[in-house]
PDB file of C-alpha atoms in Angstrom:
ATOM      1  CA  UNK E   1     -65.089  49.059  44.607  1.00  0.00           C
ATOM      2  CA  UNK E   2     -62.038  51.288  44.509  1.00  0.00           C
ATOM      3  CA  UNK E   3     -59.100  49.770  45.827  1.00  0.00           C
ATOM      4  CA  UNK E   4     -57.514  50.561  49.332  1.00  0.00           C
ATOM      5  CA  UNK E   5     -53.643  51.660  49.146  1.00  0.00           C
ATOM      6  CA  UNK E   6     -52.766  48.880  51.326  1.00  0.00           C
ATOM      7  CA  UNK E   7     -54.128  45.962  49.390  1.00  0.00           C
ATOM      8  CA  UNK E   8     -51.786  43.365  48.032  1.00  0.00           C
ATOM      9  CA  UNK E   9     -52.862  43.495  44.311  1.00  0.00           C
ATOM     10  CA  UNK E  10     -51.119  42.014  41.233  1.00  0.00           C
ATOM     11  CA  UNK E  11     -51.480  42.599  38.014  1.00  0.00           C
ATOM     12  CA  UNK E  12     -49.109  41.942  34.552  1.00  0.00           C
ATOM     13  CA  UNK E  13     -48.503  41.962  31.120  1.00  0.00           C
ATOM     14  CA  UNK E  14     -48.167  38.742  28.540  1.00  0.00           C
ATOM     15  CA  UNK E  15     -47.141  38.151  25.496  1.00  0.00           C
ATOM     16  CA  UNK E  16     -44.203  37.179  23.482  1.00  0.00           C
ATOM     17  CA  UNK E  17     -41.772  38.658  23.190  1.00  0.00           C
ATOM     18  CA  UNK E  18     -42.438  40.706  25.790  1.00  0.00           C
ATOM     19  CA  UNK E  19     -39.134  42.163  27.106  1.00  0.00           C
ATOM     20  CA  UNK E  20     -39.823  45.643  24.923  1.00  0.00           C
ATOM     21  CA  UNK E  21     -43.085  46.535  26.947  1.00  0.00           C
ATOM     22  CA  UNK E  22     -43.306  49.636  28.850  1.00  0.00           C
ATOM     23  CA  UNK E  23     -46.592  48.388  30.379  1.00  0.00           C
ATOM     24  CA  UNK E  24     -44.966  47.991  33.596  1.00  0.00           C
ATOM     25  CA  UNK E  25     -43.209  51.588  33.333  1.00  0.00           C
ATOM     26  CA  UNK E  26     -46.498  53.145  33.151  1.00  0.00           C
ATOM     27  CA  UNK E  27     -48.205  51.000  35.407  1.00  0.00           C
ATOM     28  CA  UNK E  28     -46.149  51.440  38.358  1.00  0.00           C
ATOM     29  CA  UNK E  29     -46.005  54.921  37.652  1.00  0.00           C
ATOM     30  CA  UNK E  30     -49.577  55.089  37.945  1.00  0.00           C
ATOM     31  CA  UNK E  31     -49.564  52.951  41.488  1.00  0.00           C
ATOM     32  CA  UNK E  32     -46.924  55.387  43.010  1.00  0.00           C
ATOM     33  CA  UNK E  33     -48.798  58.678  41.843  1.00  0.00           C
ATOM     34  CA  UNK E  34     -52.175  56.926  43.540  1.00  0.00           C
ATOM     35  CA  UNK E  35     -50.649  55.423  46.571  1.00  0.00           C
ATOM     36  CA  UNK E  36     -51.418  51.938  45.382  1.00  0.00           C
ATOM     37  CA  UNK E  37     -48.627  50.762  47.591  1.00  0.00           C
ATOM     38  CA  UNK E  38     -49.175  47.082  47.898  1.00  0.00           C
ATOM     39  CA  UNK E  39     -49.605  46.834  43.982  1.00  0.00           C
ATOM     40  CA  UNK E  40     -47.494  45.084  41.547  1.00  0.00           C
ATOM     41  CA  UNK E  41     -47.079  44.962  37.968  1.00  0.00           C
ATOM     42  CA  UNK E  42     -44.832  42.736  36.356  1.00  0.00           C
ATOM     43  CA  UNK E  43     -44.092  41.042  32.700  1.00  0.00           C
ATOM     44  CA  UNK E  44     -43.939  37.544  31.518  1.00  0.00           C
ATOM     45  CA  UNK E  45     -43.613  36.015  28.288  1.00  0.00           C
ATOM     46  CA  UNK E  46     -46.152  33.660  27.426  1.00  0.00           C
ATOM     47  CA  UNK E  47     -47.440  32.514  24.405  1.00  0.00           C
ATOM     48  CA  UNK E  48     -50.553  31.072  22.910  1.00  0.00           C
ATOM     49  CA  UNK E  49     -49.408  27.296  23.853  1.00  0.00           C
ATOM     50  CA  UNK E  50     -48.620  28.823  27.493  1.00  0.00           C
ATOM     51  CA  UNK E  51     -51.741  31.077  28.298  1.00  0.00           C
ATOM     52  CA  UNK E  52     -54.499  28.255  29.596  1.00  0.00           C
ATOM     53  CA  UNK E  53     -51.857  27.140  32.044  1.00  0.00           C
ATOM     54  CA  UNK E  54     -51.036  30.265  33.087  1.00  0.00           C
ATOM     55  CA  UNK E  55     -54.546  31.229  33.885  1.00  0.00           C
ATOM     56  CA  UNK E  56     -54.846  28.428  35.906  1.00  0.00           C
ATOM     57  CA  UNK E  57     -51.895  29.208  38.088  1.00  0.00           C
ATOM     58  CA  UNK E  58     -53.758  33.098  39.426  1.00  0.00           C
ATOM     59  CA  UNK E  59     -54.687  33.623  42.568  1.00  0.00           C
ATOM     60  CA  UNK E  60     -57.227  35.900  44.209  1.00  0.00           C
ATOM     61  CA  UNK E  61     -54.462  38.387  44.284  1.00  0.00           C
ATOM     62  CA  UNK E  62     -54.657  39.011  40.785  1.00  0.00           C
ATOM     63  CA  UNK E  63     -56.601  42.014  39.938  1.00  0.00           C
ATOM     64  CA  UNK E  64     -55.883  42.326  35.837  1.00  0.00           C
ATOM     65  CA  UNK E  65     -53.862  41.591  33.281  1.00  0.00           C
ATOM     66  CA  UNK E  66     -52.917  43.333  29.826  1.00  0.00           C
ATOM     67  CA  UNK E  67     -52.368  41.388  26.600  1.00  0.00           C
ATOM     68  CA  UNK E  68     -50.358  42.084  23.550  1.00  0.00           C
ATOM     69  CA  UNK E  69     -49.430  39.728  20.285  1.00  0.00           C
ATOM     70  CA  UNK E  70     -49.786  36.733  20.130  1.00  0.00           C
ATOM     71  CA  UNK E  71     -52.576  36.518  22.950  1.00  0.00           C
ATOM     72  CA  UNK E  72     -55.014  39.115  22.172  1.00  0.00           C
ATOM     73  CA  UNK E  73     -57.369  36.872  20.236  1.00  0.00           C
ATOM     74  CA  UNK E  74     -56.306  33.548  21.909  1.00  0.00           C
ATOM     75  CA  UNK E  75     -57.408  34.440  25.153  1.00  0.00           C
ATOM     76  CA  UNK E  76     -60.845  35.102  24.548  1.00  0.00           C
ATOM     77  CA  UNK E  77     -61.680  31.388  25.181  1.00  0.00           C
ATOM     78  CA  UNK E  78     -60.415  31.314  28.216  1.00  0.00           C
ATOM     79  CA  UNK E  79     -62.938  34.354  29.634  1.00  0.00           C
ATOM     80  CA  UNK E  80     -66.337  34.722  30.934  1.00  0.00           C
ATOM     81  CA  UNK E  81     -67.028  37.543  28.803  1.00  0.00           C
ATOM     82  CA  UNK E  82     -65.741  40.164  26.618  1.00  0.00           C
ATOM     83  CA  UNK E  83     -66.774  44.189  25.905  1.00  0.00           C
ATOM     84  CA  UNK E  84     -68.742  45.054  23.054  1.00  0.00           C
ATOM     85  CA  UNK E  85     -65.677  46.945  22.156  1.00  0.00           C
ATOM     86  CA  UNK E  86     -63.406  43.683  22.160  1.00  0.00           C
ATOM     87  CA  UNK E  87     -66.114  41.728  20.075  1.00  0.00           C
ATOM     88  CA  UNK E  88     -65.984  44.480  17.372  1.00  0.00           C
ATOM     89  CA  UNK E  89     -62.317  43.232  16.544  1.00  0.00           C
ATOM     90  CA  UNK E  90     -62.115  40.057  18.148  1.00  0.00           C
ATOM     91  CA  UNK E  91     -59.323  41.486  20.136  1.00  0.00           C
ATOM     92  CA  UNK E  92     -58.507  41.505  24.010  1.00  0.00           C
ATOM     93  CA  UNK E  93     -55.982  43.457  25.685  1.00  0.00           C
ATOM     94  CA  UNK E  94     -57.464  43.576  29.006  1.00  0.00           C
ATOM     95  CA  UNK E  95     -58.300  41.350  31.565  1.00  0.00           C
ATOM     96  CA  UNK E  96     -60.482  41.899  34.760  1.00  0.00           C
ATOM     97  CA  UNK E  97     -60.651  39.389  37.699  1.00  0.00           C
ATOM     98  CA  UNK E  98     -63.931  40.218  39.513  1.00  0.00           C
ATOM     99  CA  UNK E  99     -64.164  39.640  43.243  1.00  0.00           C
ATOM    100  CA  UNK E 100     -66.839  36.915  42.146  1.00  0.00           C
ATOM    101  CA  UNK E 101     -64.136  35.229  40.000  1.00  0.00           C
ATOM    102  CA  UNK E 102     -65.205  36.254  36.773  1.00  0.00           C
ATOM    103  CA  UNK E 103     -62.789  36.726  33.665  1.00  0.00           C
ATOM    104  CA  UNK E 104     -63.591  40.044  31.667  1.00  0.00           C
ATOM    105  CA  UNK E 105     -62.216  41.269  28.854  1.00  0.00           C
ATOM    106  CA  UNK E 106     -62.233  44.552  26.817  1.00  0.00           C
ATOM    107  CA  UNK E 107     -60.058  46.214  24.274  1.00  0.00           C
ATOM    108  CA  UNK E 108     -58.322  49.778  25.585  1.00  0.00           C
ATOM    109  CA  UNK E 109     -56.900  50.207  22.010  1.00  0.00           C
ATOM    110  CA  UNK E 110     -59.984  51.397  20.615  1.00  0.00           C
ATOM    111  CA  UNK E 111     -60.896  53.891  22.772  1.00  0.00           C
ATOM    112  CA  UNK E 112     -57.105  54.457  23.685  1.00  0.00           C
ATOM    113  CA  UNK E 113     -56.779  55.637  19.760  1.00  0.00           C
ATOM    114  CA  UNK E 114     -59.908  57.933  20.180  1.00  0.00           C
ATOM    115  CA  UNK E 115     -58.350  59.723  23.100  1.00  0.00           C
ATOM    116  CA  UNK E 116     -54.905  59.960  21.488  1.00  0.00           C
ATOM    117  CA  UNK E 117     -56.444  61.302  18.651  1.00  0.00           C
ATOM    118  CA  UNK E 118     -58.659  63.757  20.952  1.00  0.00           C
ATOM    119  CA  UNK E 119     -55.741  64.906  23.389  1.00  0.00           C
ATOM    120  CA  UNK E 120     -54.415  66.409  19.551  1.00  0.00           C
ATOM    121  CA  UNK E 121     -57.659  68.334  18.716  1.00  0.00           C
ATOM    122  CA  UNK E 122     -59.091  65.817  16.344  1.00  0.00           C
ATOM    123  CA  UNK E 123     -62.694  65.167  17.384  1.00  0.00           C
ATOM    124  CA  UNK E 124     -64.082  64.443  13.991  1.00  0.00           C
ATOM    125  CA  UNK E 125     -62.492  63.764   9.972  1.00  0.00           C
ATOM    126  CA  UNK E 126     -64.911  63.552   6.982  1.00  0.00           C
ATOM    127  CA  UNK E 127     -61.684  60.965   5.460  1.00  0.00           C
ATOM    128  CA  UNK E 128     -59.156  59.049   6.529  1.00  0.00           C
ATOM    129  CA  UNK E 129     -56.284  56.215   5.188  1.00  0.00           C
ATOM    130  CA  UNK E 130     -54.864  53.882   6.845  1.00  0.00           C
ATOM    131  CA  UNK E 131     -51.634  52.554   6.197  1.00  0.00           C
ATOM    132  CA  UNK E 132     -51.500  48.411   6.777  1.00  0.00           C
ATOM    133  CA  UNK E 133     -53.988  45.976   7.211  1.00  0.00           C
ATOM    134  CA  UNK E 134     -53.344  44.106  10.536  1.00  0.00           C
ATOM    135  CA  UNK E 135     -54.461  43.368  13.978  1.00  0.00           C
ATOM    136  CA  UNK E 136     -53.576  47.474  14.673  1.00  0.00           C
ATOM    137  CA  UNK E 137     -55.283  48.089  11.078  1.00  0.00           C
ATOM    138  CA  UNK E 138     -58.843  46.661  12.105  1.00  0.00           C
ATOM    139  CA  UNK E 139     -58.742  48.680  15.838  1.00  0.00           C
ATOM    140  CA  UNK E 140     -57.630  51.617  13.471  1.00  0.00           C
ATOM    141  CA  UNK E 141     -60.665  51.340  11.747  1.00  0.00           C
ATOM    142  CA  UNK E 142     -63.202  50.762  15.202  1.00  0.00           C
ATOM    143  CA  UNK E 143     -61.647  54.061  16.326  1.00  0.00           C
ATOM    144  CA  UNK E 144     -62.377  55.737  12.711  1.00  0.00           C
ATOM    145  CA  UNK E 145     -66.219  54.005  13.113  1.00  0.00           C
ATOM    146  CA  UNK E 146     -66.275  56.797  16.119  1.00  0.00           C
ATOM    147  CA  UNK E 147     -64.978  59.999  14.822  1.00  0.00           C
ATOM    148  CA  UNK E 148     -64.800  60.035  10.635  1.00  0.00           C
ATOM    149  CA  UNK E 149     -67.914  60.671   8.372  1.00  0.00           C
ATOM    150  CA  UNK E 150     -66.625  59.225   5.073  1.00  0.00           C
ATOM    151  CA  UNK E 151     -64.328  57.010   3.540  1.00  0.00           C
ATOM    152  CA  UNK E 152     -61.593  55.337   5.014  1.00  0.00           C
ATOM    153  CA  UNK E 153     -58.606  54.272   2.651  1.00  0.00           C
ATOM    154  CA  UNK E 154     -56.602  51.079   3.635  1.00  0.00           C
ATOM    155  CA  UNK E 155     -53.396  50.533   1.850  1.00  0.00           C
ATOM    156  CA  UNK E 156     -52.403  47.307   1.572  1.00  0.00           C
ATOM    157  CA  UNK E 157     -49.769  44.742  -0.118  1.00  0.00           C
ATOM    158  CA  UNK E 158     -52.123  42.050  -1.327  1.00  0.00           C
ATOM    159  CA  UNK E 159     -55.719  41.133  -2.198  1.00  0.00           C
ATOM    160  CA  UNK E 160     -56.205  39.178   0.720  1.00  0.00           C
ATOM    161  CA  UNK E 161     -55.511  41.693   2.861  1.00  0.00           C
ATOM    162  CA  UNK E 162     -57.399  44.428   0.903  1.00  0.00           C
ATOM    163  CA  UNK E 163     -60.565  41.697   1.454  1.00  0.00           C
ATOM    164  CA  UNK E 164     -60.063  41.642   5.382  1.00  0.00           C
ATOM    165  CA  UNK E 165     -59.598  45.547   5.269  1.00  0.00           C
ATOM    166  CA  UNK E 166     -63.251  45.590   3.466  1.00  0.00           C
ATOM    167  CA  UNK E 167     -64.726  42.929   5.322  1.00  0.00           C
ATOM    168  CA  UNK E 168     -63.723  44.825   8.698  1.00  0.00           C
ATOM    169  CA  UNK E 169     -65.063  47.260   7.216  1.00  0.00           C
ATOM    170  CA  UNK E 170     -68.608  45.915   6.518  1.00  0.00           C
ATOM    171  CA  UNK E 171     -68.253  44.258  10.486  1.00  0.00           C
ATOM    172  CA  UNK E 172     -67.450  48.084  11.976  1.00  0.00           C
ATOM    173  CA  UNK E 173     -69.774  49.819   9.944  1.00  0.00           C
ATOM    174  CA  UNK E 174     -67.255  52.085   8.333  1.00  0.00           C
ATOM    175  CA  UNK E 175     -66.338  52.915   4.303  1.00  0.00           C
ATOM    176  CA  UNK E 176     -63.773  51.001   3.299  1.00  0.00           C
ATOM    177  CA  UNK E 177     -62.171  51.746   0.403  1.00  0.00           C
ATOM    178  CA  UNK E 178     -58.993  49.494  -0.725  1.00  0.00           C
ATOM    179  CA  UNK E 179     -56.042  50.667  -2.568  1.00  0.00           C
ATOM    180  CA  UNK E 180     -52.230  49.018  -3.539  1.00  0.00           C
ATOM    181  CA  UNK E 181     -49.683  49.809  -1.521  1.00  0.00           C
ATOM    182  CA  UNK E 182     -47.176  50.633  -4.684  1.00  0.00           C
ATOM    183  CA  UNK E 183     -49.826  53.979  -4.075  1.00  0.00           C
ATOM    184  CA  UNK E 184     -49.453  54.822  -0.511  1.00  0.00           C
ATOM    185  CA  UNK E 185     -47.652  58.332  -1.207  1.00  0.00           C
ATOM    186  CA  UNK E 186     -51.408  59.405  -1.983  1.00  0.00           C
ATOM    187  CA  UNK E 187     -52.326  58.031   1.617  1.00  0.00           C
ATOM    188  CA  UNK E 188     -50.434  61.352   2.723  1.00  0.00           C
ATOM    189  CA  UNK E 189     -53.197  63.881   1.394  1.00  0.00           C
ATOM    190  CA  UNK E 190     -55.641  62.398   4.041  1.00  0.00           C
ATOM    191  CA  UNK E 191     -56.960  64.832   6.615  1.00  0.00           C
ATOM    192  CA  UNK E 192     -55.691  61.970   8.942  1.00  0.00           C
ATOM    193  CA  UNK E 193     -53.350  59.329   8.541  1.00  0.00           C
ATOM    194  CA  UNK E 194     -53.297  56.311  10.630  1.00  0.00           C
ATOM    195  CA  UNK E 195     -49.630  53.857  10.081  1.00  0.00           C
ATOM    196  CA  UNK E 196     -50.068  50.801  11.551  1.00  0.00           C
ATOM    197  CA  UNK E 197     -47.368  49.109  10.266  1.00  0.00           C
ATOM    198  CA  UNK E 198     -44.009  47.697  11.291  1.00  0.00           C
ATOM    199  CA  UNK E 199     -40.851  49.503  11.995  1.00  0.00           C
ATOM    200  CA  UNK E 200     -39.158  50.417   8.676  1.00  0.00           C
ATOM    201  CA  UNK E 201     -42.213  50.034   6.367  1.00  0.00           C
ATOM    202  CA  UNK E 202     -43.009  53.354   5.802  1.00  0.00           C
ATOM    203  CA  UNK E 203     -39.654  55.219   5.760  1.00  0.00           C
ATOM    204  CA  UNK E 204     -39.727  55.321   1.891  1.00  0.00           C
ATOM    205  CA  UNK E 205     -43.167  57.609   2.231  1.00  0.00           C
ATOM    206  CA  UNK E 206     -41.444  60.091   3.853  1.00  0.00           C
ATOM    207  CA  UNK E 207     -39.522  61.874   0.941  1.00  0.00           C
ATOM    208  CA  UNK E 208     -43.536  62.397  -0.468  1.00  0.00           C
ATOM    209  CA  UNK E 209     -44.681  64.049   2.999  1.00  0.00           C
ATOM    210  CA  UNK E 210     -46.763  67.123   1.258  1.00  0.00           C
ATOM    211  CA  UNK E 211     -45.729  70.951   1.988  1.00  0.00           C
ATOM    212  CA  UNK E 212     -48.486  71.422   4.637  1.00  0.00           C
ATOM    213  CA  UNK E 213     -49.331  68.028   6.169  1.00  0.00           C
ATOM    214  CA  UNK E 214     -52.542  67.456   7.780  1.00  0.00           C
ATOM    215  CA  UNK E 215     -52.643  64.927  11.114  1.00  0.00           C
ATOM    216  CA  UNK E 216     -50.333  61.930  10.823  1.00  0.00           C
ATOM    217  CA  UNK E 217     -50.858  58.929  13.832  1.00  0.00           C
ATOM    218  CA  UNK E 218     -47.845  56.507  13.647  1.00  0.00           C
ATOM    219  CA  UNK E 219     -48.499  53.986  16.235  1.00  0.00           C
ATOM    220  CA  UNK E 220     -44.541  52.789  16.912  1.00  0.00           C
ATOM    221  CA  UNK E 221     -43.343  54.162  19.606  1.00  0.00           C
ATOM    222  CA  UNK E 222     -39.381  52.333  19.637  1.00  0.00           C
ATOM    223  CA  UNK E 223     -37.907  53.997  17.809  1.00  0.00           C
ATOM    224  CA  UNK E 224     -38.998  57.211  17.528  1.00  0.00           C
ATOM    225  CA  UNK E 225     -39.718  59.415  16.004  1.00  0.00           C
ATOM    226  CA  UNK E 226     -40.206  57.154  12.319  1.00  0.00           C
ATOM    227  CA  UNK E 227     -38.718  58.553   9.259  1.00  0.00           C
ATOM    228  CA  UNK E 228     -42.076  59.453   8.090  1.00  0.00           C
ATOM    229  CA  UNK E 229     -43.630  61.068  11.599  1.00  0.00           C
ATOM    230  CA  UNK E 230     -39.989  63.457  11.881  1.00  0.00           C
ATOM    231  CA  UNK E 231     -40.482  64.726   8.089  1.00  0.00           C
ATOM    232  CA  UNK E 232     -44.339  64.873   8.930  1.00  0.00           C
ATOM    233  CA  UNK E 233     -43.424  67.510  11.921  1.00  0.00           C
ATOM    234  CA  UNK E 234     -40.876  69.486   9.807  1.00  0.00           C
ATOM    235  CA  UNK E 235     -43.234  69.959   7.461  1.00  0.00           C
ATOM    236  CA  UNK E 236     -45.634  71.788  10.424  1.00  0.00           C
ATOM    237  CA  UNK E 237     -48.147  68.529  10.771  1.00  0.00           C
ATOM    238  CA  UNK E 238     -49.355  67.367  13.860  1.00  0.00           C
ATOM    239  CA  UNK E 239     -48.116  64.175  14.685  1.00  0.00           C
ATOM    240  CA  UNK E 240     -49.948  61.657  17.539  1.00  0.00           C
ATOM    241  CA  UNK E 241     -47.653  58.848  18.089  1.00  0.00           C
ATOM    242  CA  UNK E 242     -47.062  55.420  19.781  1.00  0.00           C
ATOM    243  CA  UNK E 243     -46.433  56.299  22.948  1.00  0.00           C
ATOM    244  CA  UNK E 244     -49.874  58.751  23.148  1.00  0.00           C
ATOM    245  CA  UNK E 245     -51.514  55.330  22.389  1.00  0.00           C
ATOM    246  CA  UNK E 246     -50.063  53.138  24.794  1.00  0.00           C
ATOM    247  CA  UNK E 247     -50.549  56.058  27.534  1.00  0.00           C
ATOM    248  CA  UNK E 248     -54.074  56.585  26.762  1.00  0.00           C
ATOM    249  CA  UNK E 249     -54.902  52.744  26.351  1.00  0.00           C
ATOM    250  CA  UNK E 250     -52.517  51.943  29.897  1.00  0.00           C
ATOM    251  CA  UNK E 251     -55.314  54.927  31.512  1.00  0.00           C
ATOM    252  CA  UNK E 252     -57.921  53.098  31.260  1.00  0.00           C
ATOM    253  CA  UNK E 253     -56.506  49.391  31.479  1.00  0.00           C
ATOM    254  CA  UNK E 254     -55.267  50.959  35.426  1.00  0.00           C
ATOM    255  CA  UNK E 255     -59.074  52.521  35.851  1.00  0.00           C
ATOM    256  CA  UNK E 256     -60.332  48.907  35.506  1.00  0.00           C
ATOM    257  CA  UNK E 257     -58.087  47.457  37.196  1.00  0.00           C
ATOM    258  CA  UNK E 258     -57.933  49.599  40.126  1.00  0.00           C
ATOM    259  CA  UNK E 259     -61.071  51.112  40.000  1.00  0.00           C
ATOM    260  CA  UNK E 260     -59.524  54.608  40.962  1.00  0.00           C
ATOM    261  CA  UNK E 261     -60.647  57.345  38.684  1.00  0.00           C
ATOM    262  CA  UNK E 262     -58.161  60.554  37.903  1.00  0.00           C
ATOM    263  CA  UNK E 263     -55.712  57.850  36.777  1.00  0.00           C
ATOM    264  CA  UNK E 264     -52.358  60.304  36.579  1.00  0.00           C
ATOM    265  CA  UNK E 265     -51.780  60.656  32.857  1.00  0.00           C
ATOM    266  CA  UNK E 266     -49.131  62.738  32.784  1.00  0.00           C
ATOM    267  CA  UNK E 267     -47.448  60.966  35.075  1.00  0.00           C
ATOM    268  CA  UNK E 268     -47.642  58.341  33.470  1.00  0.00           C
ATOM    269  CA  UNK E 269     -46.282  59.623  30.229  1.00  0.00           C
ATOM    270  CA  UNK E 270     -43.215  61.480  32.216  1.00  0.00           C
ATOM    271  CA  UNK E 271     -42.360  57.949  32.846  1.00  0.00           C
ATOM    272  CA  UNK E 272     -42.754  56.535  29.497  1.00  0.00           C
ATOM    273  CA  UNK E 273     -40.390  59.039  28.018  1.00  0.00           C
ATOM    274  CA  UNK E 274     -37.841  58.639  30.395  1.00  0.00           C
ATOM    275  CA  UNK E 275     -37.767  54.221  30.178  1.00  0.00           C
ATOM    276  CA  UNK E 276     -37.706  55.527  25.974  1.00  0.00           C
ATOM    277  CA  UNK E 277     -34.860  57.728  26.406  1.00  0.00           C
ATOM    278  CA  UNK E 278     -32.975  55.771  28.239  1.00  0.00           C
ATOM    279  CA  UNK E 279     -33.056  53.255  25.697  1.00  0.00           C
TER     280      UNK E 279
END
C-alpha cells in the first residue's frame, strides 16, 4: 500500500563507518519531491556486534532500512526472508518491515548497476573485466549475468581471490575468466570495464587508458572523478560512475520502502551532487 504524505515513517542507514553516506541526502530528497512529509531518514553507525540489538530496539514506525559494509551479509540472520537477487551474492542492502512484521531483504546493487549501466546506453556487452574481487566484485558480476554474452575478466592480486572470482562465477552463471593484477592495463581494452576497487588502487592504470576508450564504470563516488575515470573521459569514453550507482540503487531502496512509484531520480541526483560538491 502506497504510503500517505502524512504518515510518521522512519527509515535509516547502518553501517560502520557510516558518517560518509549520502543515503540520507538522497533519501530526503526523494521524501520532499513526493510529499512524504512525516518521513525520516537518518544514519547510525552500527556494526556487526551491534545489529541484533538494534533490530530489537524498531518500532512499528520503521518502514526500511539500507545496509552497507560490514552488515550486508551479517544481517541476513536476523530476517524472515531475502530476494532471489540478495541470495545470488549473499548480500543485503535493503530492509523491508511489512505491516505484518516481517523482515525482507533484497539487494538494490544488482539491479542498481544494471540501470546505471542502462541510463548510459549499455543494454548488452559480448565481454567484460572487472577490476577487484570483493563484495562490489561478486554484485559486479550478478549485474554482468544480466546484460554480457561472454567472458568476464576479473583481475585480481592473489589466488584466493582469483578462486572466489571463479567460484562466483560458477554460483551466477557467468564466464569467469581470472587474470593477475600485475596485467590489469589489458583490463582497459574491454568493451566495458567495471572498477570495484578502493580509492587509489587504480590510479596507476590510468597512464595506459587506450586512444578511444570503450565504457569504463568506476563505482567510487568520493572523490571524484578517479585518476583513471578523468583520463577515461579525455580520451572520449563514456564513463558511469559511483554516484549513478548509489542513485539508481537509493530509487528503488525508496520504491520499497515507500511504495510510491515515479521515485524522482533526478532529483535525487541534483542532491547528491550538491552534498559531493560541497565536500
Amino acid at each position: 500500500m502506497p504510503a500517505r504524505a502524512t504518515d510518521a515513517r522512519r527509515a535509516a542507514v547502518l553501517g560502520k563507518p557510516i558518517a560518509h553516506s549520502l543515503s540520507p541526502v538522497l533519501h530526503r530528497a526523494a521524501y520532499d519531491e513526493l510529499g512524504l512529509t512525516g518521513w525520516s531518514y537518518d544514519r547510525f553507525e552500527v556494526d556487526e556486534a551491534g545489529l541484533p540489538g538494534f533490530f530489537e530496539k524498531l518500532g512499528p514506525e520503521w518502514a526500511g532500512l539500507s545496509l552497507t559494509m560490514p552488515l550486508k551479509r551479517a544481517v541476513i540472520p536476523l530476517l524472515d526472508e531475502i530476494s532471489e537477487t540478495a541470495s545470488s551474492v549473499d548480500a543485503v542492502n535493503t530492509v523491508v518491515f511489512t505491516e505484518d512484521g516481517r523482515r525482507i531483504g533484497d539487494n538494490t546493487d544488482i539491479p542498481g548497476m544494471v540501470a546505471a549501466l542502462r541510463e548510459h546506453g549499455i543494454e548488452q556487452v559480448d565481454s567484460a573485466a572487472v577490476l577487484g574481487a570483493g563484495a562490489t566484485a561478486s554484485s559486479a558480476l550478478a549485474a554482468l549475468a544480466r546484460i554480457c554474452t561472454g567472458e568476464v575478466v576479473a583481475y585480481v592480486r592473489s589466488e584466493a581471490r582469483a578462486a572466489e572470482m571463479r567460484q562466483w562465477g560458477e554460483r551466477l552463471d557467468v564466464e569467469v575468466r581470472t587474470a593477475e593484477w600485475a596485467d590489469a592495463e589489458q583490463a582497459l581494452l574491454a568493451p566495458l570495464v567495471i572498477a570495484t576497487t578502493p580509492a587509489g588502487t587504480t590510479d596507476a592504470l590510468a597512464a595506459a587508458v587506450p586512444e578511444r576508450p570503450t565504457t569504463l564504470f568506476d563505482v567510487l563516488y568520493d572523490p571524484w572523478p578517479t585518476e583513471l575515470a578523468a583520463r577515461w573521459s579525455m580520451f572520449g569514453g563514456a564513463v558511469v560512475g559511483g554516484l549513478d550507482l548509489l542513485v539508481h540503487q537509493a530509487v528503488l531502496q525508496v520504491e520499497q520502502m515507500t511504495g510510491r512509484a515515479c521515485v524522482p531520480l533526478e532529483a535525487m541526483r541534483r542532491a547528491g551532487e550538491k552534498a559531493l560538491a560541497a565536500r
